[in-house]
CSV table of C-alpha atoms in Angstrom, one decimal:
chain,number,residue,atom,x,y,z
Q,1,MET,CA,-5.3,31.0,16.4
Q,2,SER,CA,-4.2,27.9,18.4
Q,3,GLY,CA,-0.5,29.7,19.1
Q,4,ARG,CA,0.6,26.5,18.7
Q,5,VAL,CA,4.3,26.5,17.0
Q,6,LEU,CA,5.7,23.3,14.4
Q,7,VAL,CA,9.1,23.0,14.8
Q,8,GLY,CA,10.8,20.5,12.2
Q,9,VAL,CA,14.4,18.9,13.4
Q,10,LYS,CA,16.5,16.5,11.5
Q,11,ARG,CA,18.6,14.2,12.5
Q,12,VAL,CA,22.2,14.7,10.7
Q,13,ILE,CA,25.8,13.3,10.9
Q,14,ASP,CA,27.3,15.2,13.4
Q,15,TYR,CA,29.0,18.2,12.1
Q,16,ALA,CA,32.5,17.4,13.4
Q,17,VAL,CA,32.3,13.9,12.0
Q,18,LYS,CA,34.9,13.2,9.1
Q,19,ILE,CA,32.0,12.0,6.0
Q,20,ARG,CA,33.3,9.2,4.3
Q,21,VAL,CA,31.8,8.3,1.1
Q,22,LYS,CA,30.7,4.3,0.6
Q,23,PRO,CA,33.4,2.4,-1.3
Q,24,ASP,CA,30.5,1.9,-4.3
Q,25,ASN,CA,29.9,5.5,-4.5
Q,26,SER,CA,26.1,5.1,-3.6
Q,27,GLY,CA,25.9,7.1,-0.7
Q,28,VAL,CA,27.7,8.3,2.8
Q,29,VAL,CA,28.9,5.8,5.4
Q,30,THR,CA,26.3,6.4,7.9
Q,31,ASP,CA,26.4,3.2,10.0
Q,32,GLY,CA,28.1,3.5,13.5
Q,33,VAL,CA,28.5,7.4,12.8
Q,34,LYS,CA,27.3,9.7,15.2
Q,35,HIS,CA,24.5,11.9,14.7
Q,36,SER,CA,22.8,14.8,16.1
Q,37,MET,CA,20.3,17.4,15.2
Q,38,ASN,CA,20.9,20.0,12.4
Q,39,PRO,CA,22.4,23.1,13.7
Q,40,PHE,CA,19.9,25.3,11.9
Q,41,CYS,CA,17.2,23.0,13.5
Q,42,GLU,CA,18.6,23.8,17.1
Q,43,ILE,CA,18.2,27.5,16.2
Q,44,ALA,CA,14.9,26.7,14.8
Q,45,VAL,CA,14.0,25.1,18.3
Q,46,GLU,CA,15.6,27.7,20.5
Q,47,GLU,CA,13.4,30.4,18.5
Q,48,ALA,CA,10.3,28.6,18.9
Q,49,VAL,CA,11.1,28.4,22.9
Q,50,LYS,CA,12.3,32.0,23.2
Q,51,LEU,CA,8.7,32.8,22.0
Q,52,LYS,CA,6.9,30.4,24.3
Q,53,GLU,CA,9.2,31.9,27.1
Q,54,LYS,CA,7.9,35.8,25.9
Q,55,LYS,CA,4.3,33.9,26.5
Q,56,LEU,CA,3.7,35.1,22.3
Q,57,ILE,CA,2.7,31.2,21.8
Q,58,LYS,CA,1.3,28.3,23.8
Q,59,GLU,CA,2.6,25.2,22.5
Q,60,VAL,CA,5.6,23.9,21.0
Q,61,VAL,CA,5.6,20.8,18.9
Q,62,ALA,CA,8.7,19.2,17.7
Q,63,VAL,CA,8.6,17.0,14.5
Q,64,SER,CA,10.8,14.7,13.0
Q,65,CYS,CA,10.8,12.5,10.0
Q,66,GLY,CA,13.0,9.6,9.7
Q,67,PRO,CA,13.8,5.7,11.6
Q,68,GLN,CA,13.5,5.0,15.1
Q,69,GLN,CA,16.1,6.8,16.3
Q,70,SER,CA,14.7,10.3,15.2
Q,71,GLN,CA,13.1,9.7,18.3
Q,72,GLU,CA,16.2,10.9,20.1
Q,73,THR,CA,16.6,14.0,17.9
Q,74,ILE,CA,12.9,14.9,19.3
Q,75,ARG,CA,14.1,13.8,22.9
Q,76,THR,CA,16.6,16.6,22.3
Q,77,ALA,CA,14.3,19.4,21.1
Q,78,LEU,CA,11.8,18.5,24.2
Q,79,ALA,CA,14.9,18.7,26.4
Q,80,MET,CA,15.4,22.6,24.9
Q,81,GLY,CA,11.8,23.2,26.0
Q,82,ALA,CA,9.3,21.7,23.2
Q,83,ASP,CA,6.3,20.4,24.6
Q,84,ARG,CA,5.8,17.6,22.6
Q,85,GLY,CA,6.9,15.6,20.0
Q,86,ILE,CA,5.7,13.5,16.7
Q,87,HIS,CA,7.6,11.2,15.4
Q,88,VAL,CA,7.0,10.4,11.6
Q,89,GLU,CA,8.0,7.0,11.1
Q,90,VAL,CA,9.7,6.7,8.0
Q,91,THR,CA,11.9,3.5,7.3
Q,92,GLY,CA,14.3,1.9,4.5
Q,93,LYS,CA,14.3,2.5,1.1
Q,94,ASP,CA,11.5,5.5,1.8
Q,95,TYR,CA,13.9,6.9,4.0
Q,96,ASP,CA,17.1,6.8,1.7
Q,97,THR,CA,14.5,8.7,-0.8
Q,98,LEU,CA,13.4,11.2,1.6
Q,99,GLY,CA,14.0,14.7,0.4
Q,100,PRO,CA,12.6,18.2,0.9
Q,101,LEU,CA,9.4,17.7,-1.2
Q,102,GLN,CA,8.5,14.4,0.9
Q,103,VAL,CA,9.0,16.0,4.1
Q,104,SER,CA,7.2,19.3,3.0
Q,105,LYS,CA,4.0,17.2,2.6
Q,106,ILE,CA,4.5,15.8,5.9
Q,107,LEU,CA,4.9,18.8,7.7
Q,108,ALA,CA,1.8,20.8,5.2
Q,109,ALA,CA,-0.4,18.0,6.4
Q,110,LEU,CA,0.9,18.3,10.0
Q,111,ALA,CA,0.6,21.9,10.1
Q,112,LYS,CA,-3.2,21.8,8.9
Q,113,LYS,CA,-3.9,18.8,11.8
Q,114,GLU,CA,-2.4,20.9,14.4
Q,115,GLU,CA,-3.7,23.8,13.5
Q,116,ALA,CA,-0.3,25.6,14.0
Q,117,GLN,CA,0.5,29.0,13.8
Q,118,LEU,CA,4.5,29.1,12.6
Q,119,VAL,CA,6.4,26.5,11.1
Q,120,ILE,CA,9.8,27.0,12.2
Q,121,LEU,CA,12.6,25.0,9.9
Q,122,GLY,CA,16.1,25.3,9.8
Q,123,LYS,CA,17.4,27.3,6.5
Q,124,GLN,CA,19.0,24.1,5.3
Q,125,ALA,CA,20.4,20.8,6.4
Q,126,ILE,CA,24.1,20.3,7.0
Q,127,ASP,CA,24.4,16.8,4.7
Q,128,ASP,CA,22.0,17.6,2.0
Q,129,ASP,CA,22.5,21.6,1.8
Q,130,CYS,CA,19.1,21.4,-0.4
Q,131,ASN,CA,17.4,25.0,1.4
Q,132,GLN,CA,14.3,23.4,0.0
Q,133,THR,CA,12.2,22.3,2.6
Q,134,GLY,CA,11.1,25.8,4.5
Q,135,GLN,CA,9.9,27.4,1.1
Q,136,MET,CA,8.2,24.0,-0.4
Q,137,THR,CA,5.9,23.8,2.6
Q,138,ALA,CA,4.9,27.3,2.7
Q,139,ALA,CA,4.2,27.0,-1.2
Q,140,LEU,CA,1.9,23.8,-0.3
Q,141,LEU,CA,0.4,25.5,2.3
Q,142,ASP,CA,0.0,28.5,0.7
Q,143,TRP,CA,1.3,30.5,3.4
Q,144,PRO,CA,3.6,33.2,3.5
Q,145,GLN,CA,7.2,32.6,4.1
Q,146,GLY,CA,10.2,34.4,6.2
Q,147,THR,CA,13.2,32.8,5.2
Q,148,PHE,CA,16.7,33.4,6.3
Q,149,ALA,CA,15.4,35.4,9.4
Q,150,SER,CA,18.0,36.6,11.8
Q,151,GLU,CA,15.7,38.9,13.9
Q,152,VAL,CA,11.6,37.5,14.7
Q,153,SER,CA,9.2,39.4,16.4
Q,154,LEU,CA,5.4,38.9,16.7
Q,155,GLU,CA,3.2,42.3,16.1
Q,156,ASN,CA,-0.7,41.0,17.1
Q,157,ASP,CA,-1.2,38.4,14.0
Q,158,LYS,CA,1.8,39.4,12.3
Q,159,VAL,CA,5.2,38.2,12.1
Q,160,LYS,CA,8.2,40.9,11.5
Q,161,VAL,CA,10.9,39.2,10.3
Q,162,VAL,CA,14.5,40.4,9.4
Q,163,ARG,CA,16.2,38.5,6.6
Q,164,GLU,CA,19.9,37.8,5.8
Q,165,ILE,CA,20.1,38.2,1.9
Q,166,ASP,CA,23.3,39.1,-0.3
Q,167,GLY,CA,22.8,43.0,-0.3
Q,168,GLY,CA,22.5,42.7,3.8
Q,169,LEU,CA,19.3,42.4,5.4
Q,170,GLU,CA,15.9,43.0,4.3
Q,171,THR,CA,13.0,43.6,6.7
Q,172,ILE,CA,9.5,42.5,6.0
Q,173,LYS,CA,6.2,41.9,7.1
Q,174,ILE,CA,4.0,38.9,7.1
Q,175,SER,CA,0.4,37.6,8.2
Q,176,THR,CA,0.4,34.0,10.0
Q,177,PRO,CA,-0.3,31.6,9.3
Q,178,ALA,CA,3.5,31.6,8.3
Q,179,VAL,CA,6.8,29.4,8.0
Q,180,LEU,CA,9.9,30.8,8.8
Q,181,THR,CA,13.3,29.4,8.5
Q,182,ALA,CA,16.3,30.1,10.7
Q,183,ASP,CA,19.8,31.1,9.9
Q,184,LEU,CA,22.4,30.9,11.5
Q,185,ARG,CA,22.7,34.4,13.7
Q,186,LEU,CA,18.8,34.4,14.5
Q,187,ASN,CA,19.6,33.3,18.7
Q,188,THR,CA,22.1,31.0,20.6
Q,189,PRO,CA,20.5,27.4,21.4
Q,190,ARG,CA,20.8,26.2,24.7
Q,191,TYR,CA,22.6,23.2,25.3
Q,192,ALA,CA,20.2,20.1,26.4
Q,193,THR,CA,21.9,19.6,30.0
Q,194,LEU,CA,21.1,16.4,31.5
Q,195,PRO,CA,18.7,17.8,34.2
Q,196,ASN,CA,16.3,19.3,31.2
Q,197,ILE,CA,16.8,15.7,29.6
Q,198,MET,CA,15.4,13.7,32.4
Q,199,LYS,CA,12.5,15.9,32.6
Q,200,ALA,CA,11.9,15.6,29.2
Q,201,LYS,CA,11.6,12.3,29.5
Q,202,LYS,CA,8.1,12.8,30.6
Q,203,LYS,CA,7.2,14.6,27.6
Q,204,LYS,CA,5.3,12.7,24.8
Q,205,ILE,CA,6.0,11.6,21.3
Q,206,ALA,CA,3.5,10.6,18.9
Q,207,ASN,CA,4.5,8.2,16.4
Q,208,VAL,CA,2.5,8.8,13.1
Q,209,LYS,CA,2.8,7.4,9.6
Q,210,PRO,CA,3.0,9.3,6.6
Q,211,ALA,CA,-0.1,7.1,4.7
Q,212,ASP,CA,-2.1,8.5,8.1
Q,213,LEU,CA,-1.3,11.9,7.0
Q,214,GLY,CA,-2.1,11.1,3.1
Q,215,VAL,CA,0.9,11.6,2.3
Q,216,ASP,CA,3.1,9.7,-0.9
Q,217,LEU,CA,6.5,8.9,-0.8
Q,218,THR,CA,7.8,8.5,-3.5
Q,219,SER,CA,10.6,10.5,-4.7
Q,220,ARG,CA,10.9,12.1,-8.6
Q,221,LEU,CA,14.9,12.1,-8.4
Q,222,GLU,CA,17.7,9.3,-8.5
Q,223,VAL,CA,20.8,9.4,-6.6
Q,224,LEU,CA,23.5,8.2,-9.3
Q,225,ARG,CA,27.0,8.7,-7.6
Q,226,VAL,CA,28.6,10.3,-5.0
Q,227,ASP,CA,32.0,11.2,-5.1
Q,228,GLU,CA,34.6,12.7,-2.7
Q,229,PRO,CA,35.4,16.1,-3.3
Q,230,PRO,CA,39.3,16.5,-5.5
Q,231,GLN,CA,42.0,16.6,-3.2
Q,232,ARG,CA,43.7,19.8,-2.3
Q,233,GLN,CA,46.6,20.4,-4.3
Q,234,ALA,CA,49.6,21.1,-2.1
Q,235,GLY,CA,50.5,24.9,-3.0
Q,236,MET,CA,54.2,25.9,-4.0
Q,237,LYS,CA,56.4,28.5,-2.6
Q,238,VAL,CA,58.6,30.7,-4.8
Q,239,GLU,CA,61.5,33.3,-4.1
Q,240,THR,CA,61.0,36.2,-6.6
Q,241,VAL,CA,58.2,37.5,-8.8
Q,242,ASP,CA,59.6,36.0,-11.7
Q,243,ASP,CA,59.8,32.6,-10.6
Q,244,LEU,CA,56.2,33.2,-10.2
Q,245,VAL,CA,55.5,34.5,-13.5
Q,246,VAL,CA,57.7,31.2,-15.0
Q,247,LYS,CA,55.4,28.9,-12.9
Q,248,LEU,CA,52.4,30.6,-14.0
Q,249,LYS,CA,53.4,30.1,-17.5
Q,250,ASP,CA,54.7,26.3,-17.2
Q,251,ALA,CA,50.5,26.0,-15.3
Q,252,GLY,CA,49.2,27.8,-18.8
Q,253,LYS,CA,47.7,30.1,-16.7
Q,254,VAL,CA,49.2,33.2,-18.0
Z,1,MET,CA,28.7,11.3,57.4
Z,2,ALA,CA,26.1,12.4,54.5
Z,3,ASN,CA,27.0,16.0,53.9
Z,4,PRO,CA,23.3,18.0,53.0
Z,5,LEU,CA,25.3,19.2,50.0
Z,6,ARG,CA,26.2,15.6,49.0
Z,7,GLY,CA,23.0,15.4,46.9
Z,8,GLU,CA,24.1,19.0,44.7
Z,9,VAL,CA,27.7,17.5,44.1
Z,10,VAL,CA,26.8,14.4,42.8
Z,11,ARG,CA,24.3,16.2,40.5
Z,12,LEU,CA,27.1,18.2,39.4
Z,13,TYR,CA,29.2,15.2,39.4
Z,14,LYS,CA,26.8,13.7,36.7
Z,15,ASN,CA,26.1,16.8,34.7
Z,16,LEU,CA,29.5,17.4,34.3
Z,17,LEU,CA,30.2,13.7,33.2
Z,18,TYR,CA,27.5,14.3,30.4
Z,19,LEU,CA,29.2,17.2,29.5
Z,20,GLY,CA,32.6,16.0,29.0
Z,21,ARG,CA,31.5,13.1,26.5
Z,22,GLU,CA,32.0,16.0,23.3
Z,23,TYR,CA,35.1,17.4,25.1
Z,24,PRO,CA,37.5,18.0,21.8
Z,25,LYS,CA,40.5,16.4,23.7
Z,26,GLY,CA,38.6,13.1,23.8
Z,27,GLY,CA,35.6,12.2,26.7
Z,28,ASP,CA,38.1,10.1,28.3
Z,29,TYR,CA,40.6,12.3,29.0
Z,30,PHE,CA,37.8,14.9,30.4
Z,31,ARG,CA,36.5,11.8,32.5
Z,32,ASP,CA,39.9,11.3,34.3
Z,33,ARG,CA,40.8,14.9,34.9
Z,34,LEU,CA,37.3,15.1,36.3
Z,35,ARG,CA,37.3,12.2,38.5
Z,36,SER,CA,40.9,13.4,40.2
Z,37,ALA,CA,39.4,16.7,40.6
Z,38,PHE,CA,36.2,15.6,42.5
Z,39,SER,CA,38.2,12.8,44.5
Z,40,LYS,CA,41.1,15.6,45.7
Z,41,ASN,CA,38.7,17.6,47.2
Z,42,LYS,CA,36.9,14.5,48.9
Z,43,ALA,CA,37.8,15.5,52.2
Z,44,VAL,CA,36.6,18.9,52.3
Z,45,GLN,CA,34.1,19.2,55.0
Z,46,ASP,CA,33.3,22.9,55.4
Z,47,GLN,CA,29.8,23.8,53.8
Z,48,GLU,CA,31.2,27.4,52.6
Z,49,GLN,CA,34.1,25.6,51.2
Z,50,ILE,CA,32.0,22.9,49.3
Z,51,LYS,CA,29.7,25.4,48.1
Z,52,ALA,CA,32.4,27.4,46.7
Z,53,LEU,CA,33.8,24.5,44.8
Z,54,ILE,CA,30.4,23.7,43.5
Z,55,ALA,CA,30.0,27.0,42.2
Z,56,ARG,CA,33.7,26.5,39.8
Z,57,GLY,CA,32.1,23.0,38.7
Z,58,GLU,CA,29.2,25.2,37.5
Z,59,PHE,CA,31.5,27.5,36.2
Z,60,VAL,CA,33.2,24.9,34.3
Z,61,ALA,CA,29.7,23.4,33.1
Z,62,ARG,CA,29.0,26.9,32.0
Z,63,GLU,CA,32.4,27.4,30.1
Z,64,LEU,CA,31.8,23.8,28.3
Z,65,GLU,CA,28.3,25.0,26.8
Z,66,ALA,CA,30.2,28.1,25.7
Z,67,LEU,CA,32.9,26.1,24.0
Z,68,TYR,CA,30.5,23.8,22.6
Z,69,TYR,CA,28.4,26.3,21.1
Z,70,LEU,CA,31.5,28.9,19.5
Z,71,ARG,CA,33.0,25.6,17.9
Z,72,LYS,CA,29.7,24.7,16.1
Z,73,TYR,CA,29.0,28.5,15.8
Z,74,ARG,CA,32.7,28.9,13.7
Z,75,ALA,CA,32.5,25.8,11.7
Z,76,MET,CA,28.8,26.7,10.2
Z,77,LYS,CA,30.1,30.6,9.7
Z,78,LYS,CA,33.3,29.1,8.2
Z,79,ARG,CA,31.3,26.4,5.7
Z,80,TYR,CA,28.5,28.6,4.7
Z,81,TYR,CA,29.3,32.2,4.5
Z,82,GLU,CA,32.0,33.9,2.5
Z,83,GLU,CA,34.0,36.5,4.4
């Protein structure tokens, strides 16, 4: 086994930014808006770096698909402890239609090429909320998957994953190579401080095109329209229970 | 006049400046307070005192990291997990 972990990181609009829809309802305003690494991807990077610090794996490779600016996201991953980066260049129309299917094809090709033992991703991106890339990647590679991981431990060539599911927690044991997706409580990601960012400048980021990996980026989806959620109606205060009943009857709820 | 600890102080200042960019009340607010805090102690010469001040600065840096983490964690928890 190579002892190599591939971590996918996505550049998304920062979680604290107020999202605005474009006037023509074709999408969301991204020009000049603050972007950063998807929070779940940060947790994925942290887990990979932790595994390396425990000497359970040898190398952490950070991958991002997108335009030139995706390199900043890879640099953050390098500053958090990844060893090298791979920037898969996707621009223009291809980037607008880039979705989980295309990214998972790219990641599957890279995982085979890099002979990765584990692929760790965030469970979902905060911009599209798809929660599909990890699962699709595992399917394309025919590898087992440990999704919504809140605890990961390596035992020889098997991985024990505690998953956060609706009913509570589920513990599974899967063999490597495998795909894992990180959930919120997996770990506490470290902050990429200035000294670490300086050190990370020496680390390499390789540039790859999807065509080099033999991946077809055509999308089977078309975004028809993007709308803002309906405005929240103001609440009303009532004095007595009878008032409440009258108001409910007026609104046709009772 | 170069104090041997000058390098450390400058490094701390740059680090705090970088961390402060994301401060909730605004990067400028933080930067102004950072500058006045550092320039207030400009005249200190005693090594032990400087070391104590540096330790305090590092404490602030760790507090900022914790603040940013908690903000993000709480936002994610509120958005994605029903209580």
